[in-house]
Coordinates of C-alpha atoms and ligand atoms in Angstrom, one line a residue:
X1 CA 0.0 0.0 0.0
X2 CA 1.7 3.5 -0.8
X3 CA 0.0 6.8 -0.6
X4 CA 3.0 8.3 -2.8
X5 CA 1.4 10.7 -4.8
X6 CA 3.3 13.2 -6.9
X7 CA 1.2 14.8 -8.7
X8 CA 0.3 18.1 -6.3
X9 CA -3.5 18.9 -5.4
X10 CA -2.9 22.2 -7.6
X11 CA -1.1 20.9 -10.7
X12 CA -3.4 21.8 -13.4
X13 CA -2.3 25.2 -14.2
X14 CA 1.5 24.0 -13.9
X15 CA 3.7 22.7 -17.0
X16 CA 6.2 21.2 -15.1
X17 CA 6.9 19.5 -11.6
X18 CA 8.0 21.3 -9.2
X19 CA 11.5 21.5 -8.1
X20 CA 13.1 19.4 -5.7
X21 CA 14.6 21.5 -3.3
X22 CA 11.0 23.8 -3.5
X23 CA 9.1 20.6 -2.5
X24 CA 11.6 19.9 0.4
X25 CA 11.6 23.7 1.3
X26 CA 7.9 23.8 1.3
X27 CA 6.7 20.6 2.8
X28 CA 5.3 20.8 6.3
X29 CA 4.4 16.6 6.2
X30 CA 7.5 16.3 8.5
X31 CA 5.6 18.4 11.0
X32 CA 2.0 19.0 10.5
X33 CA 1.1 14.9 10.4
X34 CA 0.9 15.5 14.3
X35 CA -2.5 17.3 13.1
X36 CA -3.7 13.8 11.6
X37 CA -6.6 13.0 13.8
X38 CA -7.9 16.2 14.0
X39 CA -7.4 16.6 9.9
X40 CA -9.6 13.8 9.5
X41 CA -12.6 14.5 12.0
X42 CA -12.4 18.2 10.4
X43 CA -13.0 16.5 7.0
X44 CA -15.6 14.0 7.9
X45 CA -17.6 16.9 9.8
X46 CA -16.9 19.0 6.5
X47 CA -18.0 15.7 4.4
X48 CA -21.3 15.2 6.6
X49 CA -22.2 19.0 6.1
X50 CA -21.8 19.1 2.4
X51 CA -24.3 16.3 2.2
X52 CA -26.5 17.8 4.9
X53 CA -27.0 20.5 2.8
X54 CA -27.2 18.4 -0.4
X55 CA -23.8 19.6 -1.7
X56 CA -22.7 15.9 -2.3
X57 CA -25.1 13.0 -2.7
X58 CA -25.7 11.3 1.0
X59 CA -24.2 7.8 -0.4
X60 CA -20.9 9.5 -1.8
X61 CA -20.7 11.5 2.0
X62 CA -20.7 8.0 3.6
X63 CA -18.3 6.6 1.4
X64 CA -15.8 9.7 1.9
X65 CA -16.1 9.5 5.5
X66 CA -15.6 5.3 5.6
X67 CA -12.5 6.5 3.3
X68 CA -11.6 9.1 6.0
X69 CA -11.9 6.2 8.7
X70 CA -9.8 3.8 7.2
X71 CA -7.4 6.5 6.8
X72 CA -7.7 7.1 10.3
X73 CA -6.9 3.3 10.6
X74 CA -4.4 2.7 8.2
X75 CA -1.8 5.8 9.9
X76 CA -2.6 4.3 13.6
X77 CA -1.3 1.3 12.5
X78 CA 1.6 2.0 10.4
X79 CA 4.4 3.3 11.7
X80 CA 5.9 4.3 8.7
X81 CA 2.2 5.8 6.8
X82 CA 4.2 9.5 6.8
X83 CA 7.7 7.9 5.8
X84 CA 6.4 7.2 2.6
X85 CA 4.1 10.0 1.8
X86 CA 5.3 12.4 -0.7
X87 CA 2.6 14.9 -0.1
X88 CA 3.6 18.4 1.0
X89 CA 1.5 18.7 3.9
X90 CA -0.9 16.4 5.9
X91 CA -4.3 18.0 4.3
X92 CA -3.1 17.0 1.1
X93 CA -1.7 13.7 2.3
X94 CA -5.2 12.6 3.4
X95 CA -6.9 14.1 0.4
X96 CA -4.8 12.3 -1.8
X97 CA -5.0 9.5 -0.6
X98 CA -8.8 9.3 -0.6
X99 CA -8.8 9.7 -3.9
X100 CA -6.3 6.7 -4.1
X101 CA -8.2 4.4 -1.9
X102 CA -12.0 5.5 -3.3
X103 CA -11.7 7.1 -6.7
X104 CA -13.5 9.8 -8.0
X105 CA -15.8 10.3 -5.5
X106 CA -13.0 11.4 -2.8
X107 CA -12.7 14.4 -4.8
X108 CA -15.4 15.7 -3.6
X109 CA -14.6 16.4 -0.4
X110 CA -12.7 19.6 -1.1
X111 CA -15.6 21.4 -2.2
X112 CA -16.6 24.8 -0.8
X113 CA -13.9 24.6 1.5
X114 CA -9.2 25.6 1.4
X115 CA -6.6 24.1 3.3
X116 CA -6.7 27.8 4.5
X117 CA -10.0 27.1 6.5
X118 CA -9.2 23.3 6.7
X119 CA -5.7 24.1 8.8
X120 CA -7.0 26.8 11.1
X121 CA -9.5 24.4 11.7
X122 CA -6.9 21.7 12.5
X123 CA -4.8 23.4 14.8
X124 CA -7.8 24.8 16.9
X125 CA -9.1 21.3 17.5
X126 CA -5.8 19.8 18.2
X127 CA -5.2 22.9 20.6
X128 CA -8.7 22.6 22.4
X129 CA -7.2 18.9 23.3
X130 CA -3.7 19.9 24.0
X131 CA -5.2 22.8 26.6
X132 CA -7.5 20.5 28.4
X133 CA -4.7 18.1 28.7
X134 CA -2.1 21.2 30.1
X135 CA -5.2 22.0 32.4
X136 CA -5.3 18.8 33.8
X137 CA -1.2 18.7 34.2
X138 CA -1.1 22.0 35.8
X139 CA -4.2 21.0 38.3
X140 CA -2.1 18.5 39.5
X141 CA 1.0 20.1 40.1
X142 CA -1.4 22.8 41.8
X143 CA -2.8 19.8 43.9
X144 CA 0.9 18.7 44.9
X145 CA 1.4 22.5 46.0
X146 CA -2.3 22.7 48.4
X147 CA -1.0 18.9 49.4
X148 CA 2.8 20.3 50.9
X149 CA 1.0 23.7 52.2
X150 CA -1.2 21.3 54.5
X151 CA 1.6 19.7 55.8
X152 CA 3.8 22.8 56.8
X153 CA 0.8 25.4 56.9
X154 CA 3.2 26.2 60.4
X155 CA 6.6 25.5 59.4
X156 CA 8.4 28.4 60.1
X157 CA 11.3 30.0 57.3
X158 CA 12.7 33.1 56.5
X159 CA 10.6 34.8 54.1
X160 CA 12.8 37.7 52.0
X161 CA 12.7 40.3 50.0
X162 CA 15.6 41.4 47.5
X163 CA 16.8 38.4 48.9
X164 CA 17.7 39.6 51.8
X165 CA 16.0 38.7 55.0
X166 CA 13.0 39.9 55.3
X167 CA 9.9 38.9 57.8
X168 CA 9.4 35.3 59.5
X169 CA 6.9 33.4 57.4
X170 CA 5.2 29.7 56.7
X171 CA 6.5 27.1 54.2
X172 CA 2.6 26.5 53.6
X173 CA 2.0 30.1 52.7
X174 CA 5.3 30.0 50.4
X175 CA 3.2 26.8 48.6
X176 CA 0.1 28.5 48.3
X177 CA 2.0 31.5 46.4
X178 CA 2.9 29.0 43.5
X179 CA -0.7 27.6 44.4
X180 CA -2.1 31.1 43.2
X181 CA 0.5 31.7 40.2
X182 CA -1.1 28.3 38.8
X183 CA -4.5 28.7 39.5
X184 CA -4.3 32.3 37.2
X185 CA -2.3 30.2 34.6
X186 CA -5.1 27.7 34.6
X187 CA -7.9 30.6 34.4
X188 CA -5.4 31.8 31.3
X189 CA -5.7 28.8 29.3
X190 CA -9.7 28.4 30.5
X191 CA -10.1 31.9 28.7
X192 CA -7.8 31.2 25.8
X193 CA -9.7 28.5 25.2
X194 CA -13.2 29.9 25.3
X195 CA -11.7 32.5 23.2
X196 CA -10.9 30.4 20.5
X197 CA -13.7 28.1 20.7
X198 CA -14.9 29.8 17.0
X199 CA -14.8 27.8 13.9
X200 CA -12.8 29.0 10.9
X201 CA -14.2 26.4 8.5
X202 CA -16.2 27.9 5.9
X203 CA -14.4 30.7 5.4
X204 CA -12.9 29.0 2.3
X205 CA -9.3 30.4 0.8
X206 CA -10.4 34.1 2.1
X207 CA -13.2 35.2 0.7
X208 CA -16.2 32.4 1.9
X209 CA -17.9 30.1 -0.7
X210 CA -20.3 30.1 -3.2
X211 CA -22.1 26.7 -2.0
X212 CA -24.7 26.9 0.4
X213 CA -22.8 25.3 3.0
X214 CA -24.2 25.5 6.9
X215 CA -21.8 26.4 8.8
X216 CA -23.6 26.4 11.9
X217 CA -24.4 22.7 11.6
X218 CA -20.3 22.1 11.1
X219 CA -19.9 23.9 14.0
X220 CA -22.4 21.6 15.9
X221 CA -20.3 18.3 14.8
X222 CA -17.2 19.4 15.4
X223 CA -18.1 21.0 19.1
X224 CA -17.4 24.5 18.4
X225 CA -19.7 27.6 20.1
X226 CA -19.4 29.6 17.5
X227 CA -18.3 30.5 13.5
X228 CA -15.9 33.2 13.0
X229 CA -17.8 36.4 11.9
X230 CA -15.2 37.1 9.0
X231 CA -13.4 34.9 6.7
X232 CA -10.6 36.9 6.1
X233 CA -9.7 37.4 9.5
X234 CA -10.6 33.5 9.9
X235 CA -7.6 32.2 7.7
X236 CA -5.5 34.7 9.2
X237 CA -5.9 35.1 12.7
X238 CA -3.4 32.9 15.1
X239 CA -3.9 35.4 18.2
X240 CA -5.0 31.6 19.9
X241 CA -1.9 30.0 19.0
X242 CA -0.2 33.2 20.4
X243 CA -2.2 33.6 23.8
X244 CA -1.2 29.7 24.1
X245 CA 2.4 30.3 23.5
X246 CA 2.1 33.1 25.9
X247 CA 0.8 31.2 28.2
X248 CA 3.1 28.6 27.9
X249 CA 6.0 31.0 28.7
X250 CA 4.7 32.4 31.6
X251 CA 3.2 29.5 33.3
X252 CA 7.3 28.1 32.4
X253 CA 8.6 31.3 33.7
X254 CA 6.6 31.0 37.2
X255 CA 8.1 27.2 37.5
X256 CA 11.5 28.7 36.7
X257 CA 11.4 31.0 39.8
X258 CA 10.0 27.9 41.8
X259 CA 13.2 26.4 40.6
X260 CA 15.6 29.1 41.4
X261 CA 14.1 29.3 44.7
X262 CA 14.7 25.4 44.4
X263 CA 18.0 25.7 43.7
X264 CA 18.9 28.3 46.3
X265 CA 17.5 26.5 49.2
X266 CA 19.9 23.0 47.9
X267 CA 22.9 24.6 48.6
X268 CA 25.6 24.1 50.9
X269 CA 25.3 27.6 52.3
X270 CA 21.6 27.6 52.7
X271 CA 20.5 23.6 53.7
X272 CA 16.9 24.2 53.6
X273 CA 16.1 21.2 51.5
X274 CA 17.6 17.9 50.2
X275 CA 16.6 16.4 47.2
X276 CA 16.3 12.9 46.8
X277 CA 19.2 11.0 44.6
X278 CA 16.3 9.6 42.1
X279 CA 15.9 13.3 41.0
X280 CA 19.4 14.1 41.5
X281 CA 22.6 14.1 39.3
X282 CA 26.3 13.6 39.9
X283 CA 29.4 15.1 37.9
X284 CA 31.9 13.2 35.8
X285 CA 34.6 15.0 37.6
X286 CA 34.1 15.6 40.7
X287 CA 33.1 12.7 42.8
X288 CA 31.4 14.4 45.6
X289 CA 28.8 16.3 43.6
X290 CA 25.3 16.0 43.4
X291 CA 23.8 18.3 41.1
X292 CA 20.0 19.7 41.0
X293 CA 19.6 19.6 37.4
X294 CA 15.6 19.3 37.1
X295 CA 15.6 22.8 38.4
X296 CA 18.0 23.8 36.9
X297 CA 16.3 22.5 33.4
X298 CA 12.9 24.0 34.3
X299 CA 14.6 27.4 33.9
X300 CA 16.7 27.0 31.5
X301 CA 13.9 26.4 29.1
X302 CA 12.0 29.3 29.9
X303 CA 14.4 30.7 26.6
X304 CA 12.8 28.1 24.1
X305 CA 9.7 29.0 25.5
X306 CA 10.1 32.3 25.2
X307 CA 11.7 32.0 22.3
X308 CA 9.0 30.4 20.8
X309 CA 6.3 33.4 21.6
X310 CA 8.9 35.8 20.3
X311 CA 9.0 33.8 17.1
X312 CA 5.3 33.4 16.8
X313 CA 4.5 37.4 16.8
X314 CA 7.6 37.8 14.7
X315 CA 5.7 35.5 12.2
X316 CA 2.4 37.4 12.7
X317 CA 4.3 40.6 12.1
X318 CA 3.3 42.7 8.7
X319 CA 1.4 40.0 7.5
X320 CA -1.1 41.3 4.8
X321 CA -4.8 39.5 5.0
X322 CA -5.3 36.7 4.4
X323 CA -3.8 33.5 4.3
X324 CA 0.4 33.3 3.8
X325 CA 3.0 30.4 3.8
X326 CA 4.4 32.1 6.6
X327 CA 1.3 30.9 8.3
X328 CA 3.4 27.1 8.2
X329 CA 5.8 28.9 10.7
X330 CA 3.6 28.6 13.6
X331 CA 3.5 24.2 14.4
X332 CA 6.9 23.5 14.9
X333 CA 7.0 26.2 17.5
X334 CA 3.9 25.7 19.2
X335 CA 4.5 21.6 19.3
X336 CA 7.8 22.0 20.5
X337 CA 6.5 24.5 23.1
X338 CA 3.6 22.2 23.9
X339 CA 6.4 19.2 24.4
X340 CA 8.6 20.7 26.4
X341 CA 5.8 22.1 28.9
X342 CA 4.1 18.5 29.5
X343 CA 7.2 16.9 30.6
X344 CA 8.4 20.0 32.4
X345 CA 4.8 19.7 34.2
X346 CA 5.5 16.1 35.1
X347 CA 8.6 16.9 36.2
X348 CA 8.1 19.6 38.3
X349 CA 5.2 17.3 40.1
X350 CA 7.9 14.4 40.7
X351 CA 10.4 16.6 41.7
X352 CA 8.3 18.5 44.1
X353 CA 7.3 15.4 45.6
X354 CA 10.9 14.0 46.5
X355 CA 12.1 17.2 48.3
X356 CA 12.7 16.8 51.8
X357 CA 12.4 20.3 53.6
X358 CA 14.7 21.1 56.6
X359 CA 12.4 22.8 59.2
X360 CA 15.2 22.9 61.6
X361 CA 17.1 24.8 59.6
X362 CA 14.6 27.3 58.4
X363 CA 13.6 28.0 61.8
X364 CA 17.3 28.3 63.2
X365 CA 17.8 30.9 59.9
X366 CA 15.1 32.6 60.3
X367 CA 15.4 33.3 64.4
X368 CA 18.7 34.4 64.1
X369 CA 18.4 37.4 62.6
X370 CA 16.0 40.4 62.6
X371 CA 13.3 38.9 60.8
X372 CA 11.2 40.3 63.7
X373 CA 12.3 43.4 63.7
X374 CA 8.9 45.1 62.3
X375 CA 7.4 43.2 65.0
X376 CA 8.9 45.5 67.1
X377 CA 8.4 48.2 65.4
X378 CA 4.8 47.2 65.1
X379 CA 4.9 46.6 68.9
X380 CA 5.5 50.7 69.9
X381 CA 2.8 51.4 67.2
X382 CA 0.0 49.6 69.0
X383 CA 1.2 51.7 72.2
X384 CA 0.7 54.9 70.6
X385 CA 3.9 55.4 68.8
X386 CA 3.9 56.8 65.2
X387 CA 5.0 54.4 63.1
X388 CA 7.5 56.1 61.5
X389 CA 8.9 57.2 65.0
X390 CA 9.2 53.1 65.9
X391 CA 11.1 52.5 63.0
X392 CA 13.7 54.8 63.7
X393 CA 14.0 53.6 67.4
X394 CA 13.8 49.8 65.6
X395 CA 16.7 50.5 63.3
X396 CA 18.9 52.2 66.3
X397 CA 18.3 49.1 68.3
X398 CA 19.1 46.9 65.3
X399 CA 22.5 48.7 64.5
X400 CA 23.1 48.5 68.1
X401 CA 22.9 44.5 68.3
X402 CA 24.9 44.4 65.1
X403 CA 27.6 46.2 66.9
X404 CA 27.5 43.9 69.6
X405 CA 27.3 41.3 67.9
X406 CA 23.9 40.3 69.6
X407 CA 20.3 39.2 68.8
X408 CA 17.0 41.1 70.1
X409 CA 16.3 38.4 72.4
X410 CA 20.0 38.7 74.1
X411 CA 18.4 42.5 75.0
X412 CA 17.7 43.1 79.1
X413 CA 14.8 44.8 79.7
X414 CA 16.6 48.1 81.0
X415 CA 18.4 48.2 76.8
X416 CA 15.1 48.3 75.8
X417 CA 14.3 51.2 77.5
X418 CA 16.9 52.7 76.8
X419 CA 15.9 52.9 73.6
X420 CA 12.1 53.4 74.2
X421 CA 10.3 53.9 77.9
X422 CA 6.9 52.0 76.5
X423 CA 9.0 48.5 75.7
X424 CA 7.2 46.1 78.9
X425 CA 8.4 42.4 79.4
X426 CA 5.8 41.3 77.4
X427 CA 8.1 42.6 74.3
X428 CA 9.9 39.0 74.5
X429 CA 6.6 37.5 73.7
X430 CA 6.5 39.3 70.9
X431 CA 9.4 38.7 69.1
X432 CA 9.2 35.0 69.5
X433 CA 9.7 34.1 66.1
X434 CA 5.8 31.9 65.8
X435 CA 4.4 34.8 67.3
X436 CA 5.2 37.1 64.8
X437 CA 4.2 34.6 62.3
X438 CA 0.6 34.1 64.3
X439 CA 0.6 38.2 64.2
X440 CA -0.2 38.4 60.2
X441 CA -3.7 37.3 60.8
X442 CA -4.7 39.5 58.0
X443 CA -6.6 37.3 55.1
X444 CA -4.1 36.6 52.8
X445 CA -1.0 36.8 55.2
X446 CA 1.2 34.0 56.6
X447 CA -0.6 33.5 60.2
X448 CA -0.9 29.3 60.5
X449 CA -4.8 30.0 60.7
X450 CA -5.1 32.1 57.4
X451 CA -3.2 29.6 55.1
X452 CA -5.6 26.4 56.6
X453 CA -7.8 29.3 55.3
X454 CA -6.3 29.8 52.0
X455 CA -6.2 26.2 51.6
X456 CA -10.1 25.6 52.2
X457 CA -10.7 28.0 49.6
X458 CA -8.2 26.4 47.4
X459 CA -9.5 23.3 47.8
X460 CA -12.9 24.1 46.7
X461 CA -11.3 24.7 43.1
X462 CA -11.1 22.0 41.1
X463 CA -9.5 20.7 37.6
Ligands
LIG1 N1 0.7 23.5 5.2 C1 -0.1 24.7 5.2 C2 0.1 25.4 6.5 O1 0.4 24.8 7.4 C3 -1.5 24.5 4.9 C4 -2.2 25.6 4.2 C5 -1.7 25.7 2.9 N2 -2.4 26.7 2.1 C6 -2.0 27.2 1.0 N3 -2.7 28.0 0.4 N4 -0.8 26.9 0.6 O2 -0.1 26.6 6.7

């Protein structure tokens, strides 16, 4: 069985083949045969509509679509289906080899429609089942995120800022952050997708068609909402592919601070966490190495992904209406962006899973410093103290420890007075590192109580 065809879908108006190095130039089979299944359902909702509206006679729409099927049948079970096609791209692959397998009447199927409508068609359905699968992925590295944040919703760390020490905070609420960046990528690709939920078909090369075709009913079989108001800007517009590429990068980009964060916390200087040797890697060289090269991997393709975006509106760029080769740009970079996110998703989720955090050491980092020094500050404000007032008193005190190589909690009561007469005993209370974690009861801050909040509400969200 071979599906070589030669002869090109548009030959009739040409005296002579095409040359070699055009056909391997312009050929998008090596690619675009990703789009099979989707190809084939477009074209037997396209084959049902033409005789639904008595286009084609309902006897040669069956036969197409049992052509279509065994199509469908004949690449799932053949390796090597594409290897042997000669066909430029995958619409025409599948055309022709209709036409091979049931004659004359497979010729039909092209009418009232253009690979123009036919591959914006294509890549929307195959993206409506990519999204829902990236949805799904993302929920569960979200779940994996709410999980961790229940188990240390009172593990105490260091939070910073600049990355400097900065306030005492919970691991849990430091989970539920990346909890919240995920949750908006989710809601990003929801929207994308209800943007694009539109049908291009039947917008024909640019202009529409001269058969009576009903769109809405194509539509209907093929699941979309709607049909694109304008067939110009039907063939043309990729603003989904774009807002998906987009997506991609930043949902990449927020797992690439997770990772630097990641990667941070592994090392020698900081000890807060120990990744497990399965996700782990060594050097050739130096034998006591252990290297954390998942996160390290997550970042480093946040510049394909990027790159990818930046190519896709480069592409986009000065194009004329309607349809262009240039168009052919845009699978290689959204599959390979699409690739690369699954398995960094899958990753991330493993990797995430085989941490072991070091609560002993956040806590120890995060009391001996002056994490609690706006506690303090805060402290003299709630006796009547201006705020701006405490913090200059706060910062002498601080320089004044610094000097003397000592911590608040080394302070005797009569130092503290002698930086303000309103410090009481119960200031040592304060400063207790849980207590001025407990203080930021405010919804949406790091209190114990507000992230078992956070993570009720989380919870109720599901994918
Ligand atoms: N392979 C083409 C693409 O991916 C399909 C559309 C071709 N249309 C055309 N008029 N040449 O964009």
């Amino acid at each position: 069985m071979s599906q070589a065809n030669d002869k090109k879908l548009w030959s009739g108006r040409f005296s002579e083949s095409t040359a070699e190095l055009l056909d391997r130039f312009n050929s998008s089979l090596n690619f675009d045969k990703r789009l099979y299944k989707h190809d084939i359902k477009g074209s037997i909702a396209h084959a049902e509509m033409l005789a639904h509206s008595a286009i084609i006679g309902k006897e040669e729409s069956e036969e197409i679509i049992r052509g279509l099927n065994k199509i469908f049948e004949e690449i799932e079970g053949d390796d090597e289906w594409f290897e042997r096609n000669k066909n430029e791209d995958i619409h025409s692959a599948i055309e022709a080899r209709l036409i091979n397998l049931i004659g004359d009447v497979g010729k039909k199927l092209h009418t009232g429609r253009s690979r123009n409508d036919q591959v914006a068609t294509d890549i929307k359905l195959f993206l409506k089942d990519e999204i829902n699968e990236l949805i799904r992925l993302i929920g569960e590295l979200r779940y994996t995120f709410i999980y961790l944040a229940k188990t240390h919703y009172a593990t105490v760390m260091p939070g910073y800022t600049h990355l400097q020490q900065a306030m005492p905070i919970t691991l849990g609420h430091y989970f539920m952050s990346y909890e919240q960046k995920l949750l908006r990528d989710i809601e990003r690709f929801e929207q994308t997708l209800h943007r694009m939920d539109v049908l291009p078909l039947g917008s024909g090369a640019l202009a529409g068609t001269g058969f009576d075709i009903d769109r809405e009913f194509t539509a209907k079989v093929l699941g979309f909402k709607k049909i694109t108001e304008n067939s110009l800007d039907a063939v043309s517009d990729r603003d989904f592919l774009a807002e998906c590429l987009f997506n991609i990068s930043l949902l990449n980009i927020h797992l690439s601070q997770f990772s630097e964060e990641m990667i941070i916390w592994n090392t020698e200087e900081f000890k807060f966490i120990t990744i497990s040797d399965a996700y782990s890697t060594g050097s050739s060289m130096m034998p006591q190495k252990k290297n954390p090269d998942i996160p390290e991997l997550i970042r480093g393709k946040t510049g394909r992904l990027t790159g990818n975006l930046m190519a896709i509106l480069t592409i986009l760029k000065g194009l004329p209406q309607a349809y262009n080769k240039d168009l052919q740009e845009d699978k290689e970079i959204l599959f390979d962006s699409l690739d690369n996110i699954k398995i960094v998703l899958l990753i991330a989720n493993e990797f995430l899973q085989n941490i072991d955090f070091n609560r002993k050491k956040m806590y120890e980092v995060a009391s001996n410093g002056f994490l609690n020094a706006t506690d303090v500050a805060d402290y003299l404000t709630k006796k009547g103290v201006p705020f701006r007032i405490a913090h200059e008193v706060v910062g002498n005190i601080v320089a004044y420890c610094i000097e003397r190589k000592r911590l608040f909690t080394d302070l005797s009561i009569s130092e503290w007075n002698s930086f303000h007469k309103l410090f009481g005993d119960d200031i040592m209370d304060k400063i207790k590192i849980e207590s001025c974690v407990e203080a930021k009861n405010v919804y949406g801050g790091t209190a114990p109580n507000q992230v078992l909040s956070a993570i009720a509400r989380a919870e109720e969200k599901n994918f």
